């Protein structure tokens, strides 16, 4: 004969099974956190010049970047703030927003790095581990080339210039004059699961100096 206690225990069995099934089902519905919470993220806290700022060609630019890295794995390398210019990638045809930390945005920066040349940069050696947040200040002066040509469909005053923030592997090289040079190769975004950031600047022709 079942006692009251046996009946209570028997009734709890189906409830426990139903609860476990519900938890498993809900676990599949919640999904994964967004990519910028799972991959190492580089982002601008502040920067001068700002996104879409207008700068003059053939004039030096003082660049100041306060960057932040949020690590999601152990990473060692060099963080680079760099001014890049290209005669084939105009800002009007490259969608890039420093507030967008998606894979598409990071791959766009990777594409810019592969299709542009440097005008100037600042680097910092870094090492981090999962959940570590590092902040750093990077400054440098860079000239804007005077010979940048506008892409088809752009106004004559528009040039292709980008400020980017990325992580890479560095190698010291000795130059012929005995000076040392640091060569930084950007990490592959998808292979290393690192999200780069960047944004375009607008370049105008140097204003003509009025005749006396």
mmCIF file with all atom_site columns, C-alpha atoms in Angstrom:
data_model
loop_
_atom_site.group_PDB
_atom_site.id
_atom_site.type_symbol
_atom_site.label_atom_id
_atom_site.label_alt_id
_atom_site.label_comp_id
_atom_site.label_asym_id
_atom_site.label_entity_id
_atom_site.label_seq_id
_atom_site.pdbx_PDB_ins_code
_atom_site.Cartn_x
_atom_site.Cartn_y
_atom_site.Cartn_z
_atom_site.occupancy
_atom_site.B_iso_or_equiv
_atom_site.pdbx_formal_charge
_atom_site.auth_seq_id
_atom_site.auth_comp_id
_atom_site.auth_asym_id
_atom_site.auth_atom_id
_atom_site.pdbx_PDB_model_num
ATOM 1   C CA . UNK A 1 1   ? 0.000  0.000  0.000   1.00 0.00 ? 1   UNK A CA 1
ATOM 2   C CA . UNK A 1 2   ? 1.249  3.508  -0.898  1.00 0.00 ? 2   UNK A CA 1
ATOM 3   C CA . UNK A 1 3   ? 1.576  5.985  1.915   1.00 0.00 ? 3   UNK A CA 1
ATOM 4   C CA . UNK A 1 4   ? 0.906  9.698  1.497   1.00 0.00 ? 4   UNK A CA 1
ATOM 5   C CA . UNK A 1 5   ? 4.668  10.260 1.332   1.00 0.00 ? 5   UNK A CA 1
ATOM 6   C CA . UNK A 1 6   ? 5.021  7.734  -1.525  1.00 0.00 ? 6   UNK A CA 1
ATOM 7   C CA . UNK A 1 7   ? 2.239  9.454  -3.455  1.00 0.00 ? 7   UNK A CA 1
ATOM 8   C CA . UNK A 1 8   ? 3.867  12.877 -3.012  1.00 0.00 ? 8   UNK A CA 1
ATOM 9   C CA . UNK A 1 9   ? 7.232  11.544 -4.255  1.00 0.00 ? 9   UNK A CA 1
ATOM 10  C CA . UNK A 1 10  ? 5.595  9.855  -7.236  1.00 0.00 ? 10  UNK A CA 1
ATOM 11  C CA . UNK A 1 11  ? 3.814  13.066 -8.206  1.00 0.00 ? 11  UNK A CA 1
ATOM 12  C CA . UNK A 1 12  ? 7.059  15.031 -8.127  1.00 0.00 ? 12  UNK A CA 1
ATOM 13  C CA . UNK A 1 13  ? 8.712  12.765 -10.711 1.00 0.00 ? 13  UNK A CA 1
ATOM 14  C CA . UNK A 1 14  ? 6.796  13.990 -13.785 1.00 0.00 ? 14  UNK A CA 1
ATOM 15  C CA . UNK A 1 15  ? 7.152  17.598 -12.596 1.00 0.00 ? 15  UNK A CA 1
ATOM 16  C CA . UNK A 1 16  ? 10.934 17.254 -12.372 1.00 0.00 ? 16  UNK A CA 1
ATOM 17  C CA . UNK A 1 17  ? 11.115 15.677 -15.812 1.00 0.00 ? 17  UNK A CA 1
ATOM 18  C CA . UNK A 1 18  ? 8.938  18.410 -17.327 1.00 0.00 ? 18  UNK A CA 1
ATOM 19  C CA . UNK A 1 19  ? 11.063 21.125 -15.671 1.00 0.00 ? 19  UNK A CA 1
ATOM 20  C CA . UNK A 1 20  ? 14.296 19.588 -16.971 1.00 0.00 ? 20  UNK A CA 1
ATOM 21  C CA . UNK A 1 21  ? 12.869 19.369 -20.493 1.00 0.00 ? 21  UNK A CA 1
ATOM 22  C CA . UNK A 1 22  ? 11.757 22.994 -20.325 1.00 0.00 ? 22  UNK A CA 1
ATOM 23  C CA . UNK A 1 23  ? 15.217 24.153 -19.209 1.00 0.00 ? 23  UNK A CA 1
ATOM 24  C CA . UNK A 1 24  ? 16.875 22.278 -22.063 1.00 0.00 ? 24  UNK A CA 1
ATOM 25  C CA . UNK A 1 25  ? 14.466 23.780 -24.572 1.00 0.00 ? 25  UNK A CA 1
ATOM 26  C CA . UNK A 1 26  ? 14.995 27.291 -23.230 1.00 0.00 ? 26  UNK A CA 1
ATOM 27  C CA . UNK A 1 27  ? 18.770 26.852 -23.343 1.00 0.00 ? 27  UNK A CA 1
ATOM 28  C CA . UNK A 1 28  ? 18.553 26.362 -27.088 1.00 0.00 ? 28  UNK A CA 1
ATOM 29  C CA . UNK A 1 29  ? 16.302 29.419 -27.474 1.00 0.00 ? 29  UNK A CA 1
ATOM 30  C CA . UNK A 1 30  ? 18.585 31.845 -25.646 1.00 0.00 ? 30  UNK A CA 1
ATOM 31  C CA . UNK A 1 31  ? 21.312 31.644 -28.302 1.00 0.00 ? 31  UNK A CA 1
ATOM 32  C CA . UNK A 1 32  ? 24.928 32.828 -28.068 1.00 0.00 ? 32  UNK A CA 1
ATOM 33  C CA . UNK A 1 33  ? 26.050 36.278 -26.890 1.00 0.00 ? 33  UNK A CA 1
ATOM 34  C CA . UNK A 1 34  ? 26.848 38.761 -29.675 1.00 0.00 ? 34  UNK A CA 1
ATOM 35  C CA . UNK A 1 35  ? 30.211 38.414 -31.398 1.00 0.00 ? 35  UNK A CA 1
ATOM 36  C CA . UNK A 1 36  ? 31.773 41.427 -29.683 1.00 0.00 ? 36  UNK A CA 1
ATOM 37  C CA . UNK A 1 37  ? 31.198 39.667 -26.340 1.00 0.00 ? 37  UNK A CA 1
ATOM 38  C CA . UNK A 1 38  ? 32.896 36.464 -27.533 1.00 0.00 ? 38  UNK A CA 1
ATOM 39  C CA . UNK A 1 39  ? 35.815 37.730 -29.638 1.00 0.00 ? 39  UNK A CA 1
ATOM 40  C CA . UNK A 1 40  ? 38.683 39.998 -28.602 1.00 0.00 ? 40  UNK A CA 1
ATOM 41  C CA . UNK A 1 41  ? 37.519 43.544 -29.327 1.00 0.00 ? 41  UNK A CA 1
ATOM 42  C CA . UNK A 1 42  ? 39.505 46.662 -30.206 1.00 0.00 ? 42  UNK A CA 1
ATOM 43  C CA . UNK A 1 43  ? 37.589 49.927 -30.003 1.00 0.00 ? 43  UNK A CA 1
ATOM 44  C CA . UNK A 1 44  ? 38.074 53.669 -29.945 1.00 0.00 ? 44  UNK A CA 1
ATOM 45  C CA . UNK A 1 45  ? 37.194 55.357 -26.664 1.00 0.00 ? 45  UNK A CA 1
ATOM 46  C CA . UNK A 1 46  ? 38.104 58.672 -28.242 1.00 0.00 ? 46  UNK A CA 1
ATOM 47  C CA . UNK A 1 47  ? 40.180 59.869 -31.174 1.00 0.00 ? 47  UNK A CA 1
ATOM 48  C CA . UNK A 1 48  ? 41.318 63.035 -32.932 1.00 0.00 ? 48  UNK A CA 1
ATOM 49  C CA . UNK A 1 49  ? 40.572 63.556 -35.791 1.00 0.00 ? 49  UNK A CA 1
ATOM 50  C CA . UNK A 1 50  ? 37.094 62.122 -35.293 1.00 0.00 ? 50  UNK A CA 1
ATOM 51  C CA . UNK A 1 51  ? 35.151 60.020 -37.775 1.00 0.00 ? 51  UNK A CA 1
ATOM 52  C CA . UNK A 1 52  ? 34.456 61.878 -41.051 1.00 0.00 ? 52  UNK A CA 1
ATOM 53  C CA . UNK A 1 53  ? 36.527 64.872 -39.971 1.00 0.00 ? 53  UNK A CA 1
ATOM 54  C CA . UNK A 1 54  ? 37.857 67.016 -42.823 1.00 0.00 ? 54  UNK A CA 1
ATOM 55  C CA . UNK A 1 55  ? 41.642 67.292 -43.136 1.00 0.00 ? 55  UNK A CA 1
ATOM 56  C CA . UNK A 1 56  ? 43.768 69.117 -45.693 1.00 0.00 ? 56  UNK A CA 1
ATOM 57  C CA . UNK A 1 57  ? 45.951 67.285 -48.184 1.00 0.00 ? 57  UNK A CA 1
ATOM 58  C CA . UNK A 1 58  ? 49.714 67.788 -48.010 1.00 0.00 ? 58  UNK A CA 1
ATOM 59  C CA . UNK A 1 59  ? 49.422 68.924 -44.383 1.00 0.00 ? 59  UNK A CA 1
ATOM 60  C CA . UNK A 1 60  ? 50.528 67.084 -41.212 1.00 0.00 ? 60  UNK A CA 1
ATOM 61  C CA . UNK A 1 61  ? 47.842 65.615 -38.955 1.00 0.00 ? 61  UNK A CA 1
ATOM 62  C CA . UNK A 1 62  ? 48.279 65.209 -35.228 1.00 0.00 ? 62  UNK A CA 1
ATOM 63  C CA . UNK A 1 63  ? 46.577 61.932 -34.356 1.00 0.00 ? 63  UNK A CA 1
ATOM 64  C CA . UNK A 1 64  ? 45.611 61.061 -30.800 1.00 0.00 ? 64  UNK A CA 1
ATOM 65  C CA . UNK A 1 65  ? 43.834 57.805 -30.005 1.00 0.00 ? 65  UNK A CA 1
ATOM 66  C CA . UNK A 1 66  ? 42.588 56.416 -26.723 1.00 0.00 ? 66  UNK A CA 1
ATOM 67  C CA . UNK A 1 67  ? 41.945 52.759 -27.462 1.00 0.00 ? 67  UNK A CA 1
ATOM 68  C CA . UNK A 1 68  ? 40.624 49.823 -25.502 1.00 0.00 ? 68  UNK A CA 1
ATOM 69  C CA . UNK A 1 69  ? 41.105 46.067 -25.876 1.00 0.00 ? 69  UNK A CA 1
ATOM 70  C CA . UNK A 1 70  ? 38.708 43.574 -24.298 1.00 0.00 ? 70  UNK A CA 1
ATOM 71  C CA . UNK A 1 71  ? 40.314 40.150 -24.457 1.00 0.00 ? 71  UNK A CA 1
ATOM 72  C CA . UNK A 1 72  ? 38.370 36.921 -24.916 1.00 0.00 ? 72  UNK A CA 1
ATOM 73  C CA . UNK A 1 73  ? 41.454 34.692 -25.193 1.00 0.00 ? 73  UNK A CA 1
ATOM 74  C CA . UNK A 1 74  ? 45.180 34.860 -24.537 1.00 0.00 ? 74  UNK A CA 1
ATOM 75  C CA . UNK A 1 75  ? 46.689 37.241 -27.081 1.00 0.00 ? 75  UNK A CA 1
ATOM 76  C CA . UNK A 1 76  ? 50.204 38.658 -27.425 1.00 0.00 ? 76  UNK A CA 1
ATOM 77  C CA . UNK A 1 77  ? 51.222 41.138 -30.089 1.00 0.00 ? 77  UNK A CA 1
ATOM 78  C CA . UNK A 1 78  ? 51.201 44.819 -30.957 1.00 0.00 ? 78  UNK A CA 1
ATOM 79  C CA . UNK A 1 79  ? 48.199 47.110 -30.981 1.00 0.00 ? 79  UNK A CA 1
ATOM 80  C CA . UNK A 1 80  ? 48.457 49.654 -33.798 1.00 0.00 ? 80  UNK A CA 1
ATOM 81  C CA . UNK A 1 81  ? 46.689 52.954 -34.373 1.00 0.00 ? 81  UNK A CA 1
ATOM 82  C CA . UNK A 1 82  ? 47.412 53.841 -37.986 1.00 0.00 ? 82  UNK A CA 1
ATOM 83  C CA . UNK A 1 83  ? 46.472 56.335 -40.651 1.00 0.00 ? 83  UNK A CA 1
ATOM 84  C CA . UNK A 1 84  ? 46.040 54.544 -44.012 1.00 0.00 ? 84  UNK A CA 1
ATOM 85  C CA . UNK A 1 85  ? 45.406 55.991 -47.457 1.00 0.00 ? 85  UNK A CA 1
ATOM 86  C CA . UNK A 1 86  ? 44.291 54.386 -50.684 1.00 0.00 ? 86  UNK A CA 1
ATOM 87  C CA . UNK A 1 87  ? 43.607 55.501 -54.224 1.00 0.00 ? 87  UNK A CA 1
ATOM 88  C CA . UNK A 1 88  ? 41.117 52.661 -54.770 1.00 0.00 ? 88  UNK A CA 1
ATOM 89  C CA . UNK A 1 89  ? 38.957 52.680 -51.611 1.00 0.00 ? 89  UNK A CA 1
ATOM 90  C CA . UNK A 1 90  ? 36.974 55.881 -51.287 1.00 0.00 ? 90  UNK A CA 1
ATOM 91  C CA . UNK A 1 91  ? 34.999 56.485 -48.056 1.00 0.00 ? 91  UNK A CA 1
ATOM 92  C CA . UNK A 1 92  ? 31.795 56.764 -50.091 1.00 0.00 ? 92  UNK A CA 1
ATOM 93  C CA . UNK A 1 93  ? 32.100 53.124 -51.180 1.00 0.00 ? 93  UNK A CA 1
ATOM 94  C CA . UNK A 1 94  ? 33.381 51.725 -47.869 1.00 0.00 ? 94  UNK A CA 1
ATOM 95  C CA . UNK A 1 95  ? 30.819 51.364 -45.085 1.00 0.00 ? 95  UNK A CA 1
ATOM 96  C CA . UNK A 1 96  ? 32.708 51.770 -41.825 1.00 0.00 ? 96  UNK A CA 1
ATOM 97  C CA . UNK A 1 97  ? 31.442 53.005 -38.461 1.00 0.00 ? 97  UNK A CA 1
ATOM 98  C CA . UNK A 1 98  ? 33.626 53.018 -35.298 1.00 0.00 ? 98  UNK A CA 1
ATOM 99  C CA . UNK A 1 99  ? 30.546 52.116 -33.233 1.00 0.00 ? 99  UNK A CA 1
ATOM 100 C CA . UNK A 1 100 ? 29.880 49.006 -35.321 1.00 0.00 ? 100 UNK A CA 1
ATOM 101 C CA . UNK A 1 101 ? 31.719 46.027 -33.802 1.00 0.00 ? 101 UNK A CA 1
ATOM 102 C CA . UNK A 1 102 ? 30.441 43.397 -36.210 1.00 0.00 ? 102 UNK A CA 1
ATOM 103 C CA . UNK A 1 103 ? 32.415 40.820 -38.171 1.00 0.00 ? 103 UNK A CA 1
ATOM 104 C CA . UNK A 1 104 ? 31.594 42.696 -41.379 1.00 0.00 ? 104 UNK A CA 1
ATOM 105 C CA . UNK A 1 105 ? 33.128 45.885 -39.998 1.00 0.00 ? 105 UNK A CA 1
ATOM 106 C CA . UNK A 1 106 ? 36.288 44.069 -38.836 1.00 0.00 ? 106 UNK A CA 1
ATOM 107 C CA . UNK A 1 107 ? 36.661 42.413 -42.246 1.00 0.00 ? 107 UNK A CA 1
ATOM 108 C CA . UNK A 1 108 ? 36.291 45.840 -43.870 1.00 0.00 ? 108 UNK A CA 1
ATOM 109 C CA . UNK A 1 109 ? 39.230 47.113 -41.820 1.00 0.00 ? 109 UNK A CA 1
ATOM 110 C CA . UNK A 1 110 ? 41.177 43.998 -42.815 1.00 0.00 ? 110 UNK A CA 1
ATOM 111 C CA . UNK A 1 111 ? 40.380 44.779 -46.468 1.00 0.00 ? 111 UNK A CA 1
ATOM 112 C CA . UNK A 1 112 ? 41.540 48.377 -46.023 1.00 0.00 ? 112 UNK A CA 1
ATOM 113 C CA . UNK A 1 113 ? 44.836 47.184 -44.532 1.00 0.00 ? 113 UNK A CA 1
ATOM 114 C CA . UNK A 1 114 ? 45.401 44.964 -47.557 1.00 0.00 ? 114 UNK A CA 1
ATOM 115 C CA . UNK A 1 115 ? 44.572 47.725 -50.070 1.00 0.00 ? 115 UNK A CA 1
ATOM 116 C CA . UNK A 1 116 ? 46.218 50.826 -48.644 1.00 0.00 ? 116 UNK A CA 1
ATOM 117 C CA . UNK A 1 117 ? 49.547 52.163 -47.445 1.00 0.00 ? 117 UNK A CA 1
ATOM 118 C CA . UNK A 1 118 ? 50.536 53.800 -44.204 1.00 0.00 ? 118 UNK A CA 1
ATOM 119 C CA . UNK A 1 119 ? 50.858 57.523 -43.636 1.00 0.00 ? 119 UNK A CA 1
ATOM 120 C CA . UNK A 1 120 ? 51.875 57.142 -39.987 1.00 0.00 ? 120 UNK A CA 1
ATOM 121 C CA . UNK A 1 121 ? 51.244 55.035 -36.934 1.00 0.00 ? 121 UNK A CA 1
ATOM 122 C CA . UNK A 1 122 ? 51.843 54.388 -33.229 1.00 0.00 ? 122 UNK A CA 1
ATOM 123 C CA . UNK A 1 123 ? 52.317 50.921 -31.721 1.00 0.00 ? 123 UNK A CA 1
ATOM 124 C CA . UNK A 1 124 ? 52.209 49.337 -28.279 1.00 0.00 ? 124 UNK A CA 1
ATOM 125 C CA . UNK A 1 125 ? 53.265 45.830 -27.233 1.00 0.00 ? 125 UNK A CA 1
ATOM 126 C CA . UNK A 1 126 ? 50.412 44.106 -25.381 1.00 0.00 ? 126 UNK A CA 1
ATOM 127 C CA . UNK A 1 127 ? 49.597 40.793 -23.735 1.00 0.00 ? 127 UNK A CA 1
ATOM 128 C CA . UNK A 1 128 ? 46.205 39.838 -22.342 1.00 0.00 ? 128 UNK A CA 1
ATOM 129 C CA . UNK A 1 129 ? 43.951 37.020 -21.261 1.00 0.00 ? 129 UNK A CA 1
ATOM 130 C CA . UNK A 1 130 ? 40.214 36.326 -21.246 1.00 0.00 ? 130 UNK A CA 1
ATOM 131 C CA . UNK A 1 131 ? 38.137 39.144 -19.665 1.00 0.00 ? 131 UNK A CA 1
ATOM 132 C CA . UNK A 1 132 ? 41.124 41.483 -19.267 1.00 0.00 ? 132 UNK A CA 1
ATOM 133 C CA . UNK A 1 133 ? 40.424 45.066 -20.398 1.00 0.00 ? 133 UNK A CA 1
ATOM 134 C CA . UNK A 1 134 ? 43.380 47.243 -21.394 1.00 0.00 ? 134 UNK A CA 1
ATOM 135 C CA . UNK A 1 135 ? 43.327 50.924 -22.255 1.00 0.00 ? 135 UNK A CA 1
ATOM 136 C CA . UNK A 1 136 ? 46.135 52.759 -23.980 1.00 0.00 ? 136 UNK A CA 1
ATOM 137 C CA . UNK A 1 137 ? 46.936 56.199 -25.416 1.00 0.00 ? 137 UNK A CA 1
ATOM 138 C CA . UNK A 1 138 ? 48.600 56.361 -28.830 1.00 0.00 ? 138 UNK A CA 1
ATOM 139 C CA . UNK A 1 139 ? 49.797 59.548 -30.545 1.00 0.00 ? 139 UNK A CA 1
ATOM 140 C CA . UNK A 1 140 ? 51.648 60.249 -33.759 1.00 0.00 ? 140 UNK A CA 1
ATOM 141 C CA . UNK A 1 141 ? 52.031 62.858 -36.480 1.00 0.00 ? 141 UNK A CA 1
ATOM 142 C CA . UNK A 1 142 ? 51.359 61.923 -40.104 1.00 0.00 ? 142 UNK A CA 1
ATOM 143 C CA . UNK A 1 143 ? 51.406 63.869 -43.378 1.00 0.00 ? 143 UNK A CA 1
ATOM 144 C CA . UNK A 1 144 ? 48.439 63.578 -45.719 1.00 0.00 ? 144 UNK A CA 1
ATOM 145 C CA . UNK A 1 145 ? 49.742 62.875 -49.245 1.00 0.00 ? 145 UNK A CA 1
ATOM 146 C CA . UNK A 1 146 ? 48.979 65.636 -51.728 1.00 0.00 ? 146 UNK A CA 1
ATOM 147 C CA . UNK A 1 147 ? 48.602 63.277 -54.691 1.00 0.00 ? 147 UNK A CA 1
ATOM 148 C CA . UNK A 1 148 ? 45.534 61.337 -53.575 1.00 0.00 ? 148 UNK A CA 1
ATOM 149 C CA . UNK A 1 149 ? 43.033 61.161 -56.425 1.00 0.00 ? 149 UNK A CA 1
ATOM 150 C CA . UNK A 1 150 ? 39.281 61.030 -56.046 1.00 0.00 ? 150 UNK A CA 1
ATOM 151 C CA . UNK A 1 151 ? 37.505 57.808 -56.952 1.00 0.00 ? 151 UNK A CA 1
ATOM 152 C CA . UNK A 1 152 ? 34.996 57.863 -59.796 1.00 0.00 ? 152 UNK A CA 1
ATOM 153 C CA . UNK A 1 153 ? 31.743 59.475 -58.753 1.00 0.00 ? 153 UNK A CA 1
ATOM 154 C CA . UNK A 1 154 ? 33.282 61.395 -55.853 1.00 0.00 ? 154 UNK A CA 1
ATOM 155 C CA . UNK A 1 155 ? 33.639 65.130 -55.704 1.00 0.00 ? 155 UNK A CA 1
ATOM 156 C CA . UNK A 1 156 ? 37.102 66.456 -56.494 1.00 0.00 ? 156 UNK A CA 1
ATOM 157 C CA . UNK A 1 157 ? 37.537 67.443 -52.845 1.00 0.00 ? 157 UNK A CA 1
ATOM 158 C CA . UNK A 1 158 ? 37.096 63.902 -51.504 1.00 0.00 ? 158 UNK A CA 1
ATOM 159 C CA . UNK A 1 159 ? 40.062 61.602 -50.831 1.00 0.00 ? 159 UNK A CA 1
ATOM 160 C CA . UNK A 1 160 ? 40.433 58.125 -49.326 1.00 0.00 ? 160 UNK A CA 1
ATOM 161 C CA . UNK A 1 161 ? 41.905 58.162 -45.840 1.00 0.00 ? 161 UNK A CA 1
ATOM 162 C CA . UNK A 1 162 ? 41.160 55.924 -42.853 1.00 0.00 ? 162 UNK A CA 1
ATOM 163 C CA . UNK A 1 163 ? 42.125 55.749 -39.196 1.00 0.00 ? 163 UNK A CA 1
ATOM 164 C CA . UNK A 1 164 ? 42.272 52.126 -38.038 1.00 0.00 ? 164 UNK A CA 1
ATOM 165 C CA . UNK A 1 165 ? 42.942 50.251 -34.813 1.00 0.00 ? 165 UNK A CA 1
ATOM 166 C CA . UNK A 1 166 ? 44.159 46.658 -35.059 1.00 0.00 ? 166 UNK A CA 1
ATOM 167 C CA . UNK A 1 167 ? 46.259 43.937 -33.452 1.00 0.00 ? 167 UNK A CA 1
ATOM 168 C CA . UNK A 1 168 ? 49.155 42.152 -35.113 1.00 0.00 ? 168 UNK A CA 1
ATOM 169 C CA . UNK A 1 169 ? 52.363 40.206 -34.825 1.00 0.00 ? 169 UNK A CA 1
ATOM 170 C CA . UNK A 1 170 ? 55.545 42.281 -34.712 1.00 0.00 ? 170 UNK A CA 1
ATOM 171 C CA . UNK A 1 171 ? 59.069 41.609 -35.917 1.00 0.00 ? 171 UNK A CA 1
ATOM 172 C CA . UNK A 1 172 ? 62.106 43.797 -35.319 1.00 0.00 ? 172 UNK A CA 1
ATOM 173 C CA . UNK A 1 173 ? 64.216 44.468 -38.422 1.00 0.00 ? 173 UNK A CA 1
ATOM 174 C CA . UNK A 1 174 ? 67.497 46.320 -38.675 1.00 0.00 ? 174 UNK A CA 1
ATOM 175 C CA . UNK A 1 175 ? 67.757 48.892 -41.438 1.00 0.00 ? 175 UNK A CA 1
ATOM 176 C CA . UNK A 1 176 ? 70.864 49.601 -43.494 1.00 0.00 ? 176 UNK A CA 1
ATOM 177 C CA . UNK A 1 177 ? 71.654 52.716 -41.469 1.00 0.00 ? 177 UNK A CA 1
ATOM 178 C CA . UNK A 1 178 ? 71.732 50.647 -38.273 1.00 0.00 ? 178 UNK A CA 1
ATOM 179 C CA . UNK A 1 179 ? 68.308 51.800 -37.123 1.00 0.00 ? 179 UNK A CA 1
ATOM 180 C CA . UNK A 1 180 ? 65.701 49.310 -35.935 1.00 0.00 ? 180 UNK A CA 1
ATOM 181 C CA . UNK A 1 181 ? 62.281 49.064 -37.532 1.00 0.00 ? 181 UNK A CA 1
ATOM 182 C CA . UNK A 1 182 ? 59.193 47.232 -36.311 1.00 0.00 ? 182 UNK A CA 1
ATOM 183 C CA . UNK A 1 183 ? 57.193 45.364 -38.959 1.00 0.00 ? 183 UNK A CA 1
ATOM 184 C CA . UNK A 1 184 ? 53.665 44.524 -37.782 1.00 0.00 ? 184 UNK A CA 1
ATOM 185 C CA . UNK A 1 185 ? 51.603 41.953 -39.677 1.00 0.00 ? 185 UNK A CA 1
ATOM 186 C CA . UNK A 1 186 ? 47.873 42.253 -38.837 1.00 0.00 ? 186 UNK A CA 1
ATOM 187 C CA . UNK A 1 187 ? 46.249 39.177 -37.332 1.00 0.00 ? 187 UNK A CA 1
ATOM 188 C CA . UNK A 1 188 ? 43.722 37.423 -39.550 1.00 0.00 ? 188 UNK A CA 1
ATOM 189 C CA . UNK A 1 189 ? 40.339 38.516 -38.190 1.00 0.00 ? 189 UNK A CA 1
ATOM 190 C CA . UNK A 1 190 ? 38.474 35.228 -38.449 1.00 0.00 ? 190 UNK A CA 1
ATOM 191 C CA . UNK A 1 191 ? 41.397 32.905 -37.673 1.00 0.00 ? 191 UNK A CA 1
ATOM 192 C CA . UNK A 1 192 ? 42.324 34.739 -34.449 1.00 0.00 ? 192 UNK A CA 1
ATOM 193 C CA . UNK A 1 193 ? 38.799 35.951 -33.577 1.00 0.00 ? 193 UNK A CA 1
ATOM 194 C CA . UNK A 1 194 ? 39.855 39.576 -33.141 1.00 0.00 ? 194 UNK A CA 1
ATOM 195 C CA . UNK A 1 195 ? 37.579 42.479 -34.113 1.00 0.00 ? 195 UNK A CA 1
ATOM 196 C CA . UNK A 1 196 ? 39.341 45.547 -35.564 1.00 0.00 ? 196 UNK A CA 1
ATOM 197 C CA . UNK A 1 197 ? 37.881 49.072 -35.651 1.00 0.00 ? 197 UNK A CA 1
ATOM 198 C CA . UNK A 1 198 ? 38.242 52.019 -37.985 1.00 0.00 ? 198 UNK A CA 1
ATOM 199 C CA . UNK A 1 199 ? 36.608 54.946 -39.731 1.00 0.00 ? 199 UNK A CA 1
ATOM 200 C CA . UNK A 1 200 ? 37.086 57.253 -42.734 1.00 0.00 ? 200 UNK A CA 1
ATOM 201 C CA . UNK A 1 201 ? 38.352 60.820 -42.857 1.00 0.00 ? 201 UNK A CA 1
ATOM 202 C CA . UNK A 1 202 ? 37.592 63.335 -45.590 1.00 0.00 ? 202 UNK A CA 1
ATOM 203 C CA . UNK A 1 203 ? 40.479 65.035 -47.364 1.00 0.00 ? 203 UNK A CA 1
ATOM 204 C CA . UNK A 1 204 ? 40.284 68.337 -49.182 1.00 0.00 ? 204 UNK A CA 1
ATOM 205 C CA . UNK A 1 205 ? 42.844 69.999 -51.391 1.00 0.00 ? 205 UNK A CA 1
ATOM 206 C CA . UNK A 1 206 ? 45.146 72.357 -49.550 1.00 0.00 ? 206 UNK A CA 1
ATOM 207 C CA . UNK A 1 207 ? 43.567 75.839 -49.625 1.00 0.00 ? 207 UNK A CA 1
ATOM 208 C CA . UNK A 1 208 ? 45.351 78.214 -51.991 1.00 0.00 ? 208 UNK A CA 1
ATOM 209 C CA . UNK A 1 209 ? 47.363 80.973 -50.349 1.00 0.00 ? 209 UNK A CA 1
ATOM 210 C CA . UNK A 1 210 ? 45.967 84.347 -51.468 1.00 0.00 ? 210 UNK A CA 1
ATOM 211 C CA . UNK A 1 211 ? 48.378 86.569 -53.355 1.00 0.00 ? 211 UNK A CA 1
ATOM 212 C CA . UNK A 1 212 ? 49.784 89.511 -51.362 1.00 0.00 ? 212 UNK A CA 1
#
